Amino acid sequence: MTKEAKFARTKKEKLIFDAALKIIKEKGFHQARMSDIAKEAGISYGLVYHYFKNKEDLFETILNQWWGGLFDILEGLRNSRTDVREKLGKIVQYYLGTYHRYPELVTIFITEISRSSTNLTPERLKKFMKLMSRTDAVMTEGQKGGLLRKDVKPRYLTYIFLGALETFISAMVLVDQSLTKDSQVGRLADAILDVFMNGAKSG
Amino acid sequence: MTKEAKFARTKKEKLIFDAALKIIKEKGFHQARMSDIAKEAGISYGLVYHYFKNKEDLFETILNQWWGGLFDILEGLRNSRTDVREKLGKIVQYYLGTYHRYPELVTIFITEISRSSTNLTPERLKKFMKLMSRTDAVMTEGQKGGLLRKDVKPRYLTYIFLGALETFISAMVLVDQSLTKDSQVGRLADAILDVFMNGAKSG
Amino acid sequence: MTKEAKFARTKKEKLIFDAALKIIKEKGFHQARMSDIAKEAGISYGLVYHYFKNKEDLFETILNQWWGGLFDILEGLRNSRTDVREKLGKIVQYYLGTYHRYPELVTIFITEISRSSTNLTPERLKKFMKLMSRTDAVMTEGQKGGLLRKDVKPRYLTYIFLGALETFISAMVLVDQSLTKDSQVGRLADAILDVFMNGAKSG
Amino acid sequence: MTKEAKFARTKKEKLIFDAALKIIKEKGFHQARMSDIAKEAGISYGLVYHYFKNKEDLFETILNQWWGGLFDILEGLRNSRTDVREKLGKIVQYYLGTYHRYPELVTIFITEISRSSTNLTPERLKKFMKLMSRTDAVMTEGQKGGLLRKDVKPRYLTYIFLGALETFISAMVLVDQSLTKDSQVGRLADAILDVFMNGAKSG
DNA sequence: TATGAATGAGGGTTCATTCAT
DNA sequence: AATGAATGAACCCTCATTCAT
């Protein structure tokens, strides 16, 4: 089952979805105009409202696309026996992998949600907090298992880990770098993880 | 010379500046209304235009306040002989110290600029790139001096370092945590730096 | 010949008609949406256009249903030899009787047409004027026959008579009162007529 | 204190108020467009929103103008010792007098409120019910004092009285009749009252 | 300096109507 | 007959900016 199957019941819906993705990435949530999206999708203005209740609904659909996949991953980590590094690797892979196929989706998440408190409805904050606490759990588990240092709060490790990961991606966005090969994705994931685990220090 | 002196030629100007800071933090750049800012400042909205050319000008002034201080620090690092860790510490201190005194300013920078490509005018992108390359230089220097690992591109180290730092702060913003004591600032700075340098791994 | 037969050539047509009646009563002419009507009728909204040219046509059909019956009555009064009170009684009975069977139809007539100049197309005004002049004729006849006072213009008597009648009904609508028994209708008709003829004064 | 003083704090407000009155009379509440009102008032679109929060607020202001005066009258009747006929006369005079000076205001009340259940918000229904019960009280008092017949419910008398009055006026509106002389107002009032009290019957 | 009235270009949303299937 | 996707003209409301006082 592809990711698209989750939301795109019709071809037009997918068309609008992708157009919205592009426009929001360019202009941000608030600046994205419905008319821009319609034009980008090559359809009439009113048709957007045929498929989505309103702007908010369209945006929520987009975000849920991201959150859905992410929570699937996080859920999978809960009962998994793999070690911390591998678990964090799964998270990195979700970010990078999704960026590989849906660059705009990841960009929107990072720039419009992960940071901007402006767009944080209570509903969104709740999801965000869930991401944090799930990652915390991985960190705590790592500390208990003796793999992660105990002198730093798990929440702080979460901040640093996710921050490194997200900024990495958003910086790539700025210079419009795309991940065209799967090997690239793997190497980047390793770099991020390795620096997080072993530090930037040499030796 | 105080930071205020750089821009606040008059008391009213400072009043507007601070009001804008607060409103932009709450609502974001685009959502911040001039009338909100005027109301917050306790003046008529016509007067804002007496002191600032327009919305853009007001926002640019605010951002320059941040950039000015940051570039002062980065400039100071160029010819300094201190080691890498200390140099990065200076950057961390600028972020945290400014957050201590001007929480909104740092928040705005991180949420509205550092990530959001939406607000990136060419002018702003230039400044952003300068921050990147200056930090790159520190990393490169660290690699040459044998202090930083050489198997990761300096630019990548920059991403990870700044990302960890910025997300740390923006996450604190979300939970509305403030840094009331200088000792807190120091400890946080150490934690961030230590994890960046030595990694999250125990032992 | 039933009233329905006048317009409802098909079952679907009747379905739409009744749905429109209900929706218009609830929301008024302009606020009634074609989609509401279709949904109420349980059909697709495209089909409404198969049976009625457009919104205006549908509404006109509804109003003609009312006017048709009313003019039948009024026509019957022209050459009738019955006295004034009985003639006015026939009018009252048409209003109350139709309200009994088609509450919405009467409501719509009173609220959307009888009063509101908003919805008055020249066509409708013409019909309205016809009602007035026909009632005038009854009043004039009553004056000539010595049954009605001559010191008040027939037109004024018409205003007062129809006004009392219509407000009576529209007020009942407000409190959602329905006429479930024929005896009720008769009593109400008597009350209205009696007050109109003999006045509210005691004795 | 003039009626205008109650609402029109500024000249522009009055300008908008009068323009709205005219447009609403012509098109009805829902069909009245803010742009029409602005154009009619000879001002820019946005200025309407400077003086009135929104369409609803503007319309409410207009209706309160009517209700305010009417309730003043009704309140005055409560403790008054004058007889029923005179009390009802006061009500008639308020309607006709206001129509004399503000034809649109009365028209709007009758066509858009008194009848149309479409526009009846709970707030408005409350006011409407107050009018009814206050008039009921006058009728009841008349019955107790032996002046009005007791075989008809007070509420029914209210319906007939107000209905006659309102239809009288709305019919005048239809034929665009205006009351230019005060003497006309008095004579009409007498006619309505006399028919209501003594009936249409001759002798 | 200071005020807030005034302007008008947008942008979100609704809904009657058409039309391909 | 029947469906509902598709269109686009309206219409409400916001808000940056200007300007007379």
PDB file of C-alpha atoms in Angstrom, chain C residues 25 27-28 30-31 110-112 115-118 120 128-129 146-149 152 156-157 159-160 163-164 166-168 170-171 174-175 177 188 192 194-202, chain D residues 25-28 30-31 110-112 115-118 120 128-129 146-149 152 156-157 159-160 163-164 166-168 170-171 174-175 188 192 194-202:
ATOM      1  CA  LYS C  25     -40.144  27.547   4.883  1.00  0.00           C
ATOM      2  CA  LYS C  27     -34.674  29.260   5.312  1.00  0.00           C
ATOM      3  CA  GLY C  28     -36.640  31.579   3.138  1.00  0.00           C
ATOM      4  CA  HIS C  30     -33.016  33.357  -1.033  1.00  0.00           C
ATOM      5  CA  GLN C  31     -31.419  31.254   1.636  1.00  0.00           C
ATOM      6  CA  ILE C 110     -47.221  35.162   3.908  1.00  0.00           C
ATOM      7  CA  THR C 111     -43.608  35.569   4.901  1.00  0.00           C
ATOM      8  CA  GLU C 112     -41.958  35.677   1.528  1.00  0.00           C
ATOM      9  CA  ARG C 115     -45.048  41.201   2.966  1.00  0.00           C
ATOM     10  CA  SER C 116     -41.628  41.138   1.528  1.00  0.00           C
ATOM     11  CA  SER C 117     -41.274  43.631  -1.257  1.00  0.00           C
ATOM     12  CA  THR C 118     -37.910  42.011  -1.774  1.00  0.00           C
ATOM     13  CA  LEU C 120     -41.814  41.064  -5.602  1.00  0.00           C
ATOM     14  CA  PHE C 128     -50.877  40.462  -5.326  1.00  0.00           C
ATOM     15  CA  MET C 129     -52.805  43.412  -6.646  1.00  0.00           C
ATOM     16  CA  GLY C 146     -75.399  48.014   3.960  1.00  0.00           C
ATOM     17  CA  LEU C 147     -73.557  45.332   5.798  1.00  0.00           C
ATOM     18  CA  LEU C 148     -70.232  47.122   6.085  1.00  0.00           C
ATOM     19  CA  ARG C 149     -69.554  50.613   7.378  1.00  0.00           C
ATOM     20  CA  VAL C 152     -63.728  53.507   5.817  1.00  0.00           C
ATOM     21  CA  TYR C 156     -58.526  49.958   4.116  1.00  0.00           C
ATOM     22  CA  LEU C 157     -60.981  47.286   5.153  1.00  0.00           C
ATOM     23  CA  TYR C 159     -55.822  45.775   4.537  1.00  0.00           C
ATOM     24  CA  ILE C 160     -57.210  45.229   7.992  1.00  0.00           C
ATOM     25  CA  GLY C 163     -53.606  41.680   7.763  1.00  0.00           C
ATOM     26  CA  ALA C 164     -55.446  40.228  10.711  1.00  0.00           C
ATOM     27  CA  GLU C 166     -52.205  36.668   7.791  1.00  0.00           C
ATOM     28  CA  THR C 167     -50.626  37.761  11.004  1.00  0.00           C
ATOM     29  CA  PHE C 168     -52.790  35.332  12.815  1.00  0.00           C
ATOM     30  CA  SER C 170     -47.748  33.717  10.755  1.00  0.00           C
ATOM     31  CA  ALA C 171     -47.857  34.121  14.502  1.00  0.00           C
ATOM     32  CA  LEU C 174     -43.757  31.198  15.073  1.00  0.00           C
ATOM     33  CA  VAL C 175     -45.030  29.207  17.986  1.00  0.00           C
ATOM     34  CA  GLN C 177     -48.882  25.665  16.270  1.00  0.00           C
ATOM     35  CA  LEU C 188     -60.458  30.103  14.541  1.00  0.00           C
ATOM     36  CA  ILE C 192     -61.178  36.147  13.165  1.00  0.00           C
ATOM     37  CA  ASP C 194     -66.273  37.927  14.276  1.00  0.00           C
ATOM     38  CA  VAL C 195     -63.665  40.322  15.527  1.00  0.00           C
ATOM     39  CA  PHE C 196     -63.339  41.788  12.077  1.00  0.00           C
ATOM     40  CA  MET C 197     -67.070  42.235  11.691  1.00  0.00           C
ATOM     41  CA  ASN C 198     -68.114  43.188  15.195  1.00  0.00           C
ATOM     42  CA  GLY C 199     -64.930  44.546  16.630  1.00  0.00           C
ATOM     43  CA  ALA C 200     -62.973  43.773  19.712  1.00  0.00           C
ATOM     44  CA  LYS C 201     -65.206  45.899  21.859  1.00  0.00           C
ATOM     45  CA  SER C 202     -67.360  44.107  24.343  1.00  0.00           C
TER      46      SER C 202
ATOM     47  CA  LYS D  25     -35.629  47.916   2.318  1.00  0.00           C
ATOM     48  CA  GLU D  26     -35.006  47.348  -1.355  1.00  0.00           C
ATOM     49  CA  LYS D  27     -33.346  43.968  -1.179  1.00  0.00           C
ATOM     50  CA  GLY D  28     -34.020  42.530   2.205  1.00  0.00           C
ATOM     51  CA  HIS D  30     -29.807  38.700   3.179  1.00  0.00           C
ATOM     52  CA  GLN D  31     -29.698  40.249  -0.233  1.00  0.00           C
ATOM     53  CA  ILE D 110     -42.493  44.333   9.268  1.00  0.00           C
ATOM     54  CA  THR D 111     -41.126  42.506   6.254  1.00  0.00           C
ATOM     55  CA  GLU D 112     -37.908  41.145   7.636  1.00  0.00           C
ATOM     56  CA  ARG D 115     -43.063  37.903   9.602  1.00  0.00           C
ATOM     57  CA  SER D 116     -39.997  36.211   8.330  1.00  0.00           C
ATOM     58  CA  SER D 117     -39.033  33.422  10.645  1.00  0.00           C
ATOM     59  CA  THR D 118     -35.923  33.177   8.489  1.00  0.00           C
ATOM     60  CA  LEU D 120     -35.332  35.200  13.647  1.00  0.00           C
ATOM     61  CA  PHE D 128     -40.694  39.767  19.304  1.00  0.00           C
ATOM     62  CA  MET D 129     -42.235  37.772  22.097  1.00  0.00           C
ATOM     63  CA  GLY D 146     -65.010  45.427  30.533  1.00  0.00           C
ATOM     64  CA  LEU D 147     -63.990  47.310  27.447  1.00  0.00           C
ATOM     65  CA  LEU D 148     -62.978  44.347  25.320  1.00  0.00           C
ATOM     66  CA  ARG D 149     -64.929  41.191  24.580  1.00  0.00           C
ATOM     67  CA  VAL D 152     -61.634  35.790  22.359  1.00  0.00           C
ATOM     68  CA  TYR D 156     -55.809  36.359  19.441  1.00  0.00           C
ATOM     69  CA  LEU D 157     -56.814  39.968  19.812  1.00  0.00           C
ATOM     70  CA  TYR D 159     -52.658  38.909  16.519  1.00  0.00           C
ATOM     71  CA  ILE D 160     -55.562  40.612  14.853  1.00  0.00           C
ATOM     72  CA  GLY D 163     -51.708  42.114  11.966  1.00  0.00           C
ATOM     73  CA  ALA D 164     -54.153  44.709  10.790  1.00  0.00           C
ATOM     74  CA  GLU D 166     -48.707  45.914  10.076  1.00  0.00           C
ATOM     75  CA  THR D 167     -50.380  44.806   6.921  1.00  0.00           C
ATOM     76  CA  PHE D 168     -51.874  48.217   6.580  1.00  0.00           C
ATOM     77  CA  SER D 170     -46.779  47.079   4.404  1.00  0.00           C
ATOM     78  CA  ALA D 171     -49.534  47.410   1.858  1.00  0.00           C
ATOM     79  CA  LEU D 174     -46.220  48.285  -1.856  1.00  0.00           C
ATOM     80  CA  VAL D 175     -48.042  51.114  -3.501  1.00  0.00           C
ATOM     81  CA  LEU D 188     -55.365  56.497   9.480  1.00  0.00           C
ATOM     82  CA  ILE D 192     -57.491  51.244  12.105  1.00  0.00           C
ATOM     83  CA  ASP D 194     -62.053  52.132  15.043  1.00  0.00           C
ATOM     84  CA  VAL D 195     -62.374  49.092  12.855  1.00  0.00           C
ATOM     85  CA  PHE D 196     -60.510  47.036  15.379  1.00  0.00           C
ATOM     86  CA  MET D 197     -62.686  48.226  18.262  1.00  0.00           C
ATOM     87  CA  ASN D 198     -66.063  48.473  16.626  1.00  0.00           C
ATOM     88  CA  GLY D 199     -65.700  46.128  13.723  1.00  0.00           C
ATOM     89  CA  ALA D 200     -66.226  46.558  10.061  1.00  0.00           C
ATOM     90  CA  LYS D 201     -69.944  46.115  10.391  1.00  0.00           C
ATOM     91  CA  SER D 202     -72.106  49.091   9.732  1.00  0.00           C
TER      92      SER D 202
END
